[in-house]
CSV table of C-alpha atoms and ligand atoms in Angstrom, one decimal:
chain,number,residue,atom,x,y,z
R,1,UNK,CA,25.3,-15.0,1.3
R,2,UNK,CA,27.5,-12.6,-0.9
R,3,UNK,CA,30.1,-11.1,1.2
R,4,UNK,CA,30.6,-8.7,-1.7
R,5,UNK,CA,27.4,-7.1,-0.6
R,6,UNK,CA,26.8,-4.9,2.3
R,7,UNK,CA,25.3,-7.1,5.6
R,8,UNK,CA,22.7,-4.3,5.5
R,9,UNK,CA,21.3,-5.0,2.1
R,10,UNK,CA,22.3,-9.4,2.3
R,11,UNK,CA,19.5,-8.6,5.3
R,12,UNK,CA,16.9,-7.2,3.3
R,13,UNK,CA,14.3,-9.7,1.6
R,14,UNK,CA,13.2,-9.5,-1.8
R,15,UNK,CA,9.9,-7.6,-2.2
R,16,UNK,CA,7.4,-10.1,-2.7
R,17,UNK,CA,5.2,-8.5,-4.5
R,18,UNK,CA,7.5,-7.5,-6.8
R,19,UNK,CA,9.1,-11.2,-6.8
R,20,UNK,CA,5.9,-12.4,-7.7
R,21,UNK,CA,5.9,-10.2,-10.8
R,22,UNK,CA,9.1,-11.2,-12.3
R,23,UNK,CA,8.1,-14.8,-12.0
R,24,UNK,CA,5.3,-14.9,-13.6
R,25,UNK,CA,7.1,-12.4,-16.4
R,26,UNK,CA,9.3,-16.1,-16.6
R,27,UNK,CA,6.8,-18.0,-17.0
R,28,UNK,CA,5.2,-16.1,-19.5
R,29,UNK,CA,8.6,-15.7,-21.4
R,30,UNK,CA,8.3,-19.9,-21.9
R,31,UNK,CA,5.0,-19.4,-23.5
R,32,UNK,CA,2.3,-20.2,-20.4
R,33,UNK,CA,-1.1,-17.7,-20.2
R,34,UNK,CA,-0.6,-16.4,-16.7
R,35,UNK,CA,-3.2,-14.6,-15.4
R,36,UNK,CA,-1.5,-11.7,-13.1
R,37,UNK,CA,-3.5,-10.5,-9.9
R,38,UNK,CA,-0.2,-10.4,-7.4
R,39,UNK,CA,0.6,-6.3,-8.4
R,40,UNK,CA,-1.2,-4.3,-6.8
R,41,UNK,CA,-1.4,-1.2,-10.3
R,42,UNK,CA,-4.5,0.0,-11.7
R,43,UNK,CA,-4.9,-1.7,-15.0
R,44,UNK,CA,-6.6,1.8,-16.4
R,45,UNK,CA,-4.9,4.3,-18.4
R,46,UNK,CA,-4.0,7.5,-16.6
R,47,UNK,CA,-6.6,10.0,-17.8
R,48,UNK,CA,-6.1,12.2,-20.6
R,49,UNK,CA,-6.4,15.4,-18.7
R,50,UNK,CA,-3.1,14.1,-17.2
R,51,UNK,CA,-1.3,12.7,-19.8
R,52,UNK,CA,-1.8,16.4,-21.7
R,53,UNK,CA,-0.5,18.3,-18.8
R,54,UNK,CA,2.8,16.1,-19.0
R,55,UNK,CA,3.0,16.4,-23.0
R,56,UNK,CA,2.2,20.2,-22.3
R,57,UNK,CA,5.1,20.7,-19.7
R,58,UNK,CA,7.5,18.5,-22.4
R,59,UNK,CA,6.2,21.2,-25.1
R,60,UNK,CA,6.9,24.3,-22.9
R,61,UNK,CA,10.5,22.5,-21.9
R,62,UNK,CA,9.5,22.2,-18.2
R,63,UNK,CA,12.8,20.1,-18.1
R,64,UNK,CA,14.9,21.3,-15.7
R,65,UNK,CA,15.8,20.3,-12.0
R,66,UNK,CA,13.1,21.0,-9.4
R,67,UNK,CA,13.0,21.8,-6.0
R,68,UNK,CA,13.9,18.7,-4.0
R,69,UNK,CA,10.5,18.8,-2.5
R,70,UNK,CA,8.9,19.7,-5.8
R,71,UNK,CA,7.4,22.4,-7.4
R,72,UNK,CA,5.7,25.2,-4.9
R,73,UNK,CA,2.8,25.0,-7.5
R,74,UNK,CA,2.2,21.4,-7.0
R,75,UNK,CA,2.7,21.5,-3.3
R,76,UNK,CA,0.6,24.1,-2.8
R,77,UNK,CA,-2.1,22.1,-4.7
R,78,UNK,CA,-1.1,18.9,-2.4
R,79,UNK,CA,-2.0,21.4,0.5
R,80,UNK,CA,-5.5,22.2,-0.6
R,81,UNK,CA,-6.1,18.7,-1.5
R,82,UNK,CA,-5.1,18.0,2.1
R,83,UNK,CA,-7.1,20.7,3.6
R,84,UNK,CA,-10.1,19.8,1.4
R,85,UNK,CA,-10.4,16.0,1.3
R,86,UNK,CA,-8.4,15.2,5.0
R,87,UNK,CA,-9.2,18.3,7.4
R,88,UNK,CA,-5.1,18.5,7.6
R,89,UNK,CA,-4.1,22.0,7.9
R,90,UNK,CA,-0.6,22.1,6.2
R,91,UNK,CA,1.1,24.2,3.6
R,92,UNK,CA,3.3,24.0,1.0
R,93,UNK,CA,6.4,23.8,3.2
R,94,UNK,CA,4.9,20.7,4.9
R,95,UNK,CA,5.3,18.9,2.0
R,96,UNK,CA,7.8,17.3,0.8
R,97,UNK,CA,7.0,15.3,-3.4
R,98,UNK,CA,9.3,12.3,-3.8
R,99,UNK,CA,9.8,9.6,-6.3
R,100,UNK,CA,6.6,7.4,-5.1
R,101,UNK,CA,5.1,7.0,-1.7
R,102,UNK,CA,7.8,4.1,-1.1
R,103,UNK,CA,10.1,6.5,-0.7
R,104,UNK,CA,8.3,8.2,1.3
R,105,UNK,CA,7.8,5.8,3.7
R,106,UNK,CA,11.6,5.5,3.3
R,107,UNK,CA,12.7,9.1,3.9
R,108,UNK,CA,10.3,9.4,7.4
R,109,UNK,CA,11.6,6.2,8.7
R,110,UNK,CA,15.2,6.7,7.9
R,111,UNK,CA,14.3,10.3,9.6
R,112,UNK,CA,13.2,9.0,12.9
R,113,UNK,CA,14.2,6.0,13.7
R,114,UNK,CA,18.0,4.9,15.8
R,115,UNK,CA,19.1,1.6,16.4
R,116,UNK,CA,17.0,-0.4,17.7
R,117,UNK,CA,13.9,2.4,18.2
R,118,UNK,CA,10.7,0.1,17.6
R,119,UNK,CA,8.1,0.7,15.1
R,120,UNK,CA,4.4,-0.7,16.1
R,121,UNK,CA,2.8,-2.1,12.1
R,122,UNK,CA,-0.4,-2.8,12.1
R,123,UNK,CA,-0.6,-6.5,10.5
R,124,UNK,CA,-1.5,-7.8,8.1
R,125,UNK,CA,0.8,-5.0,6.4
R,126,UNK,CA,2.1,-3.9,3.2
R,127,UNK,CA,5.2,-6.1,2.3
R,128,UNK,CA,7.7,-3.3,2.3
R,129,UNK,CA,7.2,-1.8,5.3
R,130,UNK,CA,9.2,-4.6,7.4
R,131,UNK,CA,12.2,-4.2,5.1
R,132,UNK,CA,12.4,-0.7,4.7
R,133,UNK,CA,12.0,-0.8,9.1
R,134,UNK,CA,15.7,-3.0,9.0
R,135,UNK,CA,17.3,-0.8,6.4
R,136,UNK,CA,16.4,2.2,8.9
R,137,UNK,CA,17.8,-0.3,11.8
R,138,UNK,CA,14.9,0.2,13.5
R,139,UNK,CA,13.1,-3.0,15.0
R,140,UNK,CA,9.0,-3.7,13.4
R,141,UNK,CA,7.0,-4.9,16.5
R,142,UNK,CA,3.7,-6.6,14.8
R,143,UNK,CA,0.5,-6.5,16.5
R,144,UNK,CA,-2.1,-8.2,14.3
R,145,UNK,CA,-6.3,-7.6,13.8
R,146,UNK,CA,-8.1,-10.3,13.6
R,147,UNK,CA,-10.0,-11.8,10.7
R,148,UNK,CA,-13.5,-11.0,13.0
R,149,UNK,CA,-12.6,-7.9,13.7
R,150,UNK,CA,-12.3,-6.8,9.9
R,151,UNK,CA,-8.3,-7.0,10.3
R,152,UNK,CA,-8.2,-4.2,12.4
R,153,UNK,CA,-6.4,-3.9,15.4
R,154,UNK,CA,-7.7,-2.2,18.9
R,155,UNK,CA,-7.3,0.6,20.9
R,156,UNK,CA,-6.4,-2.4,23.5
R,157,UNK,CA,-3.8,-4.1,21.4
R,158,UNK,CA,-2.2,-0.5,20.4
R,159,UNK,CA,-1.7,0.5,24.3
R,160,UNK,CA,-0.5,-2.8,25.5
R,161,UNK,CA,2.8,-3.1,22.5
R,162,UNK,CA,3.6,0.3,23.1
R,163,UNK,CA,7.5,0.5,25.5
R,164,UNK,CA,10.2,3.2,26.1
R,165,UNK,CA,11.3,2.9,22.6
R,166,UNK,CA,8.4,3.2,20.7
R,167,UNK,CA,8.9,5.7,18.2
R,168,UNK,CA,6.7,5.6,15.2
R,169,UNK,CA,3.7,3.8,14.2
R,170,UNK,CA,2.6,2.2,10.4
R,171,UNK,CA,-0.4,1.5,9.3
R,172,UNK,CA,-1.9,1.5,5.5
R,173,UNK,CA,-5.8,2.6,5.6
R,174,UNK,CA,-7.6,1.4,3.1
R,175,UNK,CA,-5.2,-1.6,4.0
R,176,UNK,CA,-2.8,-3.4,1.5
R,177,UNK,CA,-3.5,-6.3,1.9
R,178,UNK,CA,-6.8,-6.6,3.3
R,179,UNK,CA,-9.1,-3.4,2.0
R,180,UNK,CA,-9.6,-2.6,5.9
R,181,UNK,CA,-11.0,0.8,6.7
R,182,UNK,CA,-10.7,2.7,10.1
R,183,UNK,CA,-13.8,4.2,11.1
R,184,UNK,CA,-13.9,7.7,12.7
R,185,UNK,CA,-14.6,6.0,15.9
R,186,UNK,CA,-11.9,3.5,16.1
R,187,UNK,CA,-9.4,5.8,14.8
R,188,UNK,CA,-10.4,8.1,17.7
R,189,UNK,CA,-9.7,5.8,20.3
R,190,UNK,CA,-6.5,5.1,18.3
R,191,UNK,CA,-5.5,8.5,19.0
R,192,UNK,CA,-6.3,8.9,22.1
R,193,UNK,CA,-4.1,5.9,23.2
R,194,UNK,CA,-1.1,8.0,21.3
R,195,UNK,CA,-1.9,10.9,22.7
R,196,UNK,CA,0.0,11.0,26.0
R,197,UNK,CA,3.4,9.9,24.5
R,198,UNK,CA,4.7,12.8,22.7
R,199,UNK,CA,8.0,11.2,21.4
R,200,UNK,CA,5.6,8.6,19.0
R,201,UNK,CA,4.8,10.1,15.3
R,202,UNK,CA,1.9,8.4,13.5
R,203,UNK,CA,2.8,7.4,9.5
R,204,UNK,CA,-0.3,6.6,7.7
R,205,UNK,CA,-0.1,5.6,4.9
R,206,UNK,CA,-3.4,6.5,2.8
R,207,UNK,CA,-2.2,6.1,-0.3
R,208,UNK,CA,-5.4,4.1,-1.4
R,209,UNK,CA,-7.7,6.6,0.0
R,210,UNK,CA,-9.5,7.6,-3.5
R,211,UNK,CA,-10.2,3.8,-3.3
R,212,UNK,CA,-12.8,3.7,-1.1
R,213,UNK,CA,-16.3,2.1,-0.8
R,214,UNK,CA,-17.4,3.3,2.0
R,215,UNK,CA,-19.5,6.4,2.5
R,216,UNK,CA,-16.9,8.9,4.1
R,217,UNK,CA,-13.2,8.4,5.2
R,218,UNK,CA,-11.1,9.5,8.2
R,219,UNK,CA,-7.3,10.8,8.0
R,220,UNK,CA,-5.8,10.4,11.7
R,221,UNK,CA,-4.4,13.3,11.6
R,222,UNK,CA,-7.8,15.4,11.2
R,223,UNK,CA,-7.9,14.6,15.2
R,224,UNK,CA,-6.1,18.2,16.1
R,225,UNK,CA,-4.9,16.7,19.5
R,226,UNK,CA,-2.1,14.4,17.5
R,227,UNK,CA,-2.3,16.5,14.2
R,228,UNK,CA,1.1,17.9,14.3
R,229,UNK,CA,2.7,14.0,15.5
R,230,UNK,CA,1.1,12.5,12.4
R,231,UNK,CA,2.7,12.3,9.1
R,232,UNK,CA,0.3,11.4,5.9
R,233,UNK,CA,2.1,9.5,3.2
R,234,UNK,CA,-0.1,9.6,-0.3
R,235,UNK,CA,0.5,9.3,-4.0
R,236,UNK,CA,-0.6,9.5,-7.6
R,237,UNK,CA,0.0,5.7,-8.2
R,238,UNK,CA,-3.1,4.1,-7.3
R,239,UNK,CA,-6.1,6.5,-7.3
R,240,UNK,CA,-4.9,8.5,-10.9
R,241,UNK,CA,-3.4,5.1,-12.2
R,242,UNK,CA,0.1,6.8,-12.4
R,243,UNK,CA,1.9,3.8,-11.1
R,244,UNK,CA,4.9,4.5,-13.6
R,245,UNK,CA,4.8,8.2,-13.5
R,246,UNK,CA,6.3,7.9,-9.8
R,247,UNK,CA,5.2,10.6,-8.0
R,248,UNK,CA,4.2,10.6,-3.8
R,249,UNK,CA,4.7,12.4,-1.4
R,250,UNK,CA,4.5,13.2,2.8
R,251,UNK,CA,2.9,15.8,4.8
R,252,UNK,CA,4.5,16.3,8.0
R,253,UNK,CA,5.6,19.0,10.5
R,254,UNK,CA,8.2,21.5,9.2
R,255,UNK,CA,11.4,19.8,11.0
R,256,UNK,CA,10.6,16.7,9.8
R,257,UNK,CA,9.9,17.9,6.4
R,258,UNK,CA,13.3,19.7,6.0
R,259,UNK,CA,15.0,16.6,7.3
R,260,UNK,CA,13.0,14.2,4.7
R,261,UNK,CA,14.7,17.2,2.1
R,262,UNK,CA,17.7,16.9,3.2
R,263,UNK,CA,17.7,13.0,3.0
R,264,UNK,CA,16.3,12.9,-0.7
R,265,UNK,CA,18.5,15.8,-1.8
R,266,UNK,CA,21.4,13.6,-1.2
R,267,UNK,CA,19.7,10.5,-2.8
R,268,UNK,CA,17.3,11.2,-5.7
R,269,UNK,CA,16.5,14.7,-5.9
R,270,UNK,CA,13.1,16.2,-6.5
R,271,UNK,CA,11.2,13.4,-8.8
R,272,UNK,CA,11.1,13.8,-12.5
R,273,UNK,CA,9.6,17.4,-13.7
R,274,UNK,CA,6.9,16.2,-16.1
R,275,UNK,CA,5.6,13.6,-13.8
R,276,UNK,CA,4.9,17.0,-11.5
R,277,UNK,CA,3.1,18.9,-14.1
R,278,UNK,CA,1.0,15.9,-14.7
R,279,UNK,CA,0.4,15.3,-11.0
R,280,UNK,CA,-0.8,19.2,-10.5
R,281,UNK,CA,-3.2,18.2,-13.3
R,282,UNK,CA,-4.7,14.9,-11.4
R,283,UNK,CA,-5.5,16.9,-8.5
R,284,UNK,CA,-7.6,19.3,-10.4
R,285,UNK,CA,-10.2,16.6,-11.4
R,286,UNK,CA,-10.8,13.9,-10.0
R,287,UNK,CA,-13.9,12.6,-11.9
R,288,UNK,CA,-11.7,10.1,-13.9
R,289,UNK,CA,-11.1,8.7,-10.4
R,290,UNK,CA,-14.2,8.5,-9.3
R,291,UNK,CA,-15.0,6.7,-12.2
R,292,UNK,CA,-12.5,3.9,-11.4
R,293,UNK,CA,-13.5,3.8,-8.2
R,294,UNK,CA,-16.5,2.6,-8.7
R,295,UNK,CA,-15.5,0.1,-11.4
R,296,UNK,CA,-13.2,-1.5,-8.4
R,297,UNK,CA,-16.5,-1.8,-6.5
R,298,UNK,CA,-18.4,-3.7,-8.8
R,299,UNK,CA,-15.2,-5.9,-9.5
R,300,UNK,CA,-14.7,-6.5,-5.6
R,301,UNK,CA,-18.2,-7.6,-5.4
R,302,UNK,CA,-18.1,-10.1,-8.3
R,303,UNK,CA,-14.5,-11.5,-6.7
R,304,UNK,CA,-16.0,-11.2,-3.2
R,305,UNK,CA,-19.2,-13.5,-4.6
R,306,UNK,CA,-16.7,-16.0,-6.7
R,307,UNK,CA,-14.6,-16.8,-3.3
R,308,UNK,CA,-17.4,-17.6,-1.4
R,309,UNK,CA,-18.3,-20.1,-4.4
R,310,UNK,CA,-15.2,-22.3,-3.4
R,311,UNK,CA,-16.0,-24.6,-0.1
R,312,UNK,CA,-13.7,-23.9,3.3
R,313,UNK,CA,-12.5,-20.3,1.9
R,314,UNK,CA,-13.2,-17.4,4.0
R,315,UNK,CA,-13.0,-14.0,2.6
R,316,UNK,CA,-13.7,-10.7,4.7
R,317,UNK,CA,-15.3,-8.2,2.2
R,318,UNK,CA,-12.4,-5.3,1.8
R,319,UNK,CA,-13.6,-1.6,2.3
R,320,UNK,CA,-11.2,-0.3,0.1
R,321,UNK,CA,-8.2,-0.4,-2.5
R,322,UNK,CA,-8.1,-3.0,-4.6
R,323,UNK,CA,-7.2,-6.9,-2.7
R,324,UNK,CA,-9.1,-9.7,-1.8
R,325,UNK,CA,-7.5,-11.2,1.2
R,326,UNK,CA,-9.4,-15.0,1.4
R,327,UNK,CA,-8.1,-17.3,4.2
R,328,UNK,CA,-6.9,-20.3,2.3
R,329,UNK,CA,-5.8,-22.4,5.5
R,330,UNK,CA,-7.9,-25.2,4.7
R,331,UNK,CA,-5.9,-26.1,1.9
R,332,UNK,CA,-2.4,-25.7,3.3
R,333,UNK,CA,-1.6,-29.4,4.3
R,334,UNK,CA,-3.3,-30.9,1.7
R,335,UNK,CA,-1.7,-32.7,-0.9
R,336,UNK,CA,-1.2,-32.2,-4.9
R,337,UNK,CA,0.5,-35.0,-6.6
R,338,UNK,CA,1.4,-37.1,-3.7
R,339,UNK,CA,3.7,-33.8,-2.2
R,340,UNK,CA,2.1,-31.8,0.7
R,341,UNK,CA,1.9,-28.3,0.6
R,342,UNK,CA,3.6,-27.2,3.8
R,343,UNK,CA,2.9,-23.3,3.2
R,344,UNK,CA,1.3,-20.6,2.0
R,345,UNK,CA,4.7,-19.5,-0.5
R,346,UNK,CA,4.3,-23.0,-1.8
R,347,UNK,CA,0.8,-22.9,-2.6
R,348,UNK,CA,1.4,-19.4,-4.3
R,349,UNK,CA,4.4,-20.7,-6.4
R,350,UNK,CA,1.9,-24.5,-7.3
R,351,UNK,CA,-0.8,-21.7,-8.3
R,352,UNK,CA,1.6,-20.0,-10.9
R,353,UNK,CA,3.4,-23.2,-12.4
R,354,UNK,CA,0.2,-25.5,-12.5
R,355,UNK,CA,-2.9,-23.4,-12.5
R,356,UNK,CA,-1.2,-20.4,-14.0
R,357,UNK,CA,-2.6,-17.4,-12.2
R,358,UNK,CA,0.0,-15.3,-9.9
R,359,UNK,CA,-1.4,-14.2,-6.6
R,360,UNK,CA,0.3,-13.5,-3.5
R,361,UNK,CA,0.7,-15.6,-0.4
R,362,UNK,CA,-0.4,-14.2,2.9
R,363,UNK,CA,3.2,-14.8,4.8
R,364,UNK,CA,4.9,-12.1,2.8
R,365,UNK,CA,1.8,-9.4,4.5
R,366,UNK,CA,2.7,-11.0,8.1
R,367,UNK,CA,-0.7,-13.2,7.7
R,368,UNK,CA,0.4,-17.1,7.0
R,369,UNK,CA,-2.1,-19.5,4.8
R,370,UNK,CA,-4.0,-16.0,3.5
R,371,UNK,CA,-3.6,-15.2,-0.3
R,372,UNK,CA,-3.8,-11.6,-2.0
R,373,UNK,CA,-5.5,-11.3,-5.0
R,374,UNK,CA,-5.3,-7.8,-7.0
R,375,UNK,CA,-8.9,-7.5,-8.6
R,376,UNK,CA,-7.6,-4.7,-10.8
R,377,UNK,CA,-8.4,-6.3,-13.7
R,378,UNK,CA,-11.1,-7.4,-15.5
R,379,UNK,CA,-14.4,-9.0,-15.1
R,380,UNK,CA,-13.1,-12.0,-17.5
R,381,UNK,CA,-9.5,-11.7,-15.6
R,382,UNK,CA,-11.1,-12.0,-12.5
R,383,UNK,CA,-13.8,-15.0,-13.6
R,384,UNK,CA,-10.9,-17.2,-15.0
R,385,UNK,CA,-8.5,-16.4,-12.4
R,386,UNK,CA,-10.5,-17.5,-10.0
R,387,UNK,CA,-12.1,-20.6,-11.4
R,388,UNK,CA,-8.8,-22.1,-11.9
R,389,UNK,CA,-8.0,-20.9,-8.3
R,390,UNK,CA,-11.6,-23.3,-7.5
R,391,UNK,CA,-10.2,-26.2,-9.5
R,392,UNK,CA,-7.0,-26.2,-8.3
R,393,UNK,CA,-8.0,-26.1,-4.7
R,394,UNK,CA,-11.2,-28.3,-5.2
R,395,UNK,CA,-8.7,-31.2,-6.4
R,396,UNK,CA,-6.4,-31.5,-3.3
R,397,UNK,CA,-6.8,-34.2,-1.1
K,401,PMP,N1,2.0,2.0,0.2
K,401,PMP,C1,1.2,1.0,-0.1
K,401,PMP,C2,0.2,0.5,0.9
K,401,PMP,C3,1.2,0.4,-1.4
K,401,PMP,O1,0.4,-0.6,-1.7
K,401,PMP,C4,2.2,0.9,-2.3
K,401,PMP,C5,2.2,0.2,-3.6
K,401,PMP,N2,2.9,0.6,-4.6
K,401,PMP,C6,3.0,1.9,-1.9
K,401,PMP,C7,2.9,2.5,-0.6
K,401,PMP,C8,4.0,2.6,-2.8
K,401,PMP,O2,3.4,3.3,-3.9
K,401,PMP,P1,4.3,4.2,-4.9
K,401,PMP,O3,5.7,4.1,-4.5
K,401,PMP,O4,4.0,3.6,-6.2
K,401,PMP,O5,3.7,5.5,-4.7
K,402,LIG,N1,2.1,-1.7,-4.0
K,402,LIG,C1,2.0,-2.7,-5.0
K,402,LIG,C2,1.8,-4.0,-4.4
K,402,LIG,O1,1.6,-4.2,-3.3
K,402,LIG,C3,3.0,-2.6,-6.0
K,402,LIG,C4,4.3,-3.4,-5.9
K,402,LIG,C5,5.3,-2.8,-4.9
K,402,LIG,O2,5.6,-1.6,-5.1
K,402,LIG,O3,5.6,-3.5,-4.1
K,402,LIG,O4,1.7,-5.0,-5.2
């Protein structure tokens, strides 16, 4: 522990998912093939209809602060986009743009949450969301779906976690890590269990919702009984393959959207100009995404059908963004080279440095002895990845 450094930030871990990255960037710096499915980023380029609105807007010399919630033009085309695709009735002034839908996240939570207030996360969740909870000194209180029930969690489960101090609850749908999709239905009953306690804000986080295999999909806040307690985080990352571009953003009531202004005002500002001329441009045609959309689908049924090749691995088949989420506990306990595995970390870190393919271990999502494999990437990525994946597993005693 560095005593140099602030006991808020010696608290916080190291994203995973981001470690994961660097490590394998090592490895690869000392020569070794590693084939990467631990980020979660679209390995497409962002479509050309984009990239010209950003070298347009660098043309023009659209270079100049923006609002701190971003341009009224791209808000106001968030707002439609909202209205069309989500049944959420907001406006421009519900919006607030920001430098990716981590920071998002970031600005609601740091906007609600006290000392000590409790945040209900569904589990398995995205890594990020635990951390960003302690930097916000708020406290995550986990309730977890089960692998039958597709990973989701109840209406049942959702009542009996909530307490006095239950002030927000997080959720990512489709899921990172496990592709999960709320139906209509069960988000219903969701709602309904939310309804009665007006002092707890619902943060969903659909920020894979172009990512989606499954015929039609429900935004929580479309229900108009908790509309104005739900606050939609989204982005341009994954569904325009704009991971670098950084642009996300929140739609929330007007309080809590000046309050998320005022916090990013004093942090990063509005996000970079360009990246919001070329994020008015995504919205305005989505075939491109629609196109990669469907690619995911045929690559989540290949990966789907190559895990179930590999005896004692149990793989739910995800509904949406872009992970594979196999149960790998049969193999935790077994041995490689005389040394037992004891964990999930230590059989992601044995599948980078021996069978050289980066993937990330379940623990870091809240789900121990699960692995999350990104399958965007391609068919030959995928085939290789997870035939050494096979071999390596296969081999333990
Ligand atoms: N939420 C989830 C569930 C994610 O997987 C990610 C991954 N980047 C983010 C939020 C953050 O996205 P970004 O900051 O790139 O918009
Ligand atoms: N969301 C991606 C992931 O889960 C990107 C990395 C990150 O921002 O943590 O891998």
């Amino acid at each position: 522990m560095n005593e140099l450094i602030s006991a808020r930030v010696n608290a916080l871990a190291e994203s995973e998912t981001l470690a994961m990255a660097r490590r394998s960037r090592e490895l690869e710096a000392q020569g070794h093939t590693i084939i990467k499915l631990n980020i979660g980023e679209p390995d497409f380029q962002t479509p050309e209809h984009i990239k010209k609105a950003a070298k347009d807007a660098i043309d023009a010399g659209f270079s100049f602060y923006t609002p701190v919630s971003g341009t009224l033009e791209l808000r106001q085309a968030i707002a439609e986009k909202l209205q069309r695709d989500n049944g959420l009735h907001w406006k421009a002034e519900n919006i607030v743009v920001s430098t990716g839908a981590k920071q998002s996240i970031a600005n609601i939570l740091l906007t609600l949450l006290n000392p000590e207030d409790e945040v209900i996360v569904f589990t398995p969740y995205w890594v990020s969301y635990s951390e960003i909870i302690k930097l916000a000194e708020g406290k995550a209180v986990l309730i977890a779906g089960s692998i039958e029930n597709g990973f989701k969690v109840t209406a049942e489960q959702l009542k009996a976690a909530i307490t006095p101090r239950t002030r927000a609850i997080l959720y990512s749908a489709p899921c990172n890590p496990t592709g999960a999709i709320y139906s209509f239905e069960e988000l219903e009953a969701l709602a309904r269990v939310i309804e009665p306690h007006p002092q707890i804000h619902v943060i969903a986080d659909e920020i894979y919702e172009y990512i989606c295999f499954e015929p039609s999909y429900t935004s929580i806040g479309s229900f108009d009984f908790i509309h104005d307690r739900v606050i939609t985080i989204n982005g341009f990352s994954k569904g325009f393959a704009m991971t670098g571009w950084r642009v996300g953003y929140m739609a929330a009531r007007k309080d809590l959207a000046l309050a998320c202004d005022k916090l990013q005002g004093q942090i990063t500002s509005g996000t970079c100009s360009i990246a919001q001329k070329a994020a008015t441009a995504a919205l305005k045609d989505l075939a491109p995404t629609y196109e990669m959309k469907d690619i995911y689908q045929k690559r989540r049924d290949l990966i789907v059908g190559l895990l179930g090749e590999i005896p004692h691995v149990h793989t739910i088949v995800p509904q949406g963004a872009f992970y594979a989420f196999p149960d790998l506990s049969h193999y935790v306990g077994k041995a490689h080279n005389g040394k037992v595995i004891t964990s999930d970390d230590e059989l992601a870190m044995l599948l980078l440095t021996e069978a050289h393919v980066a993937m990330v271990q379940g623990s870091a999502f809240g789900a121990t002895n699960f692995m999350r494999i990104s399958f965007a990437a391609s068919d030959d990525h995928i085939r290789e990845a997870i035939k050494r994946l096979k071999d390596f597993l296969v081999k333990l005693v």
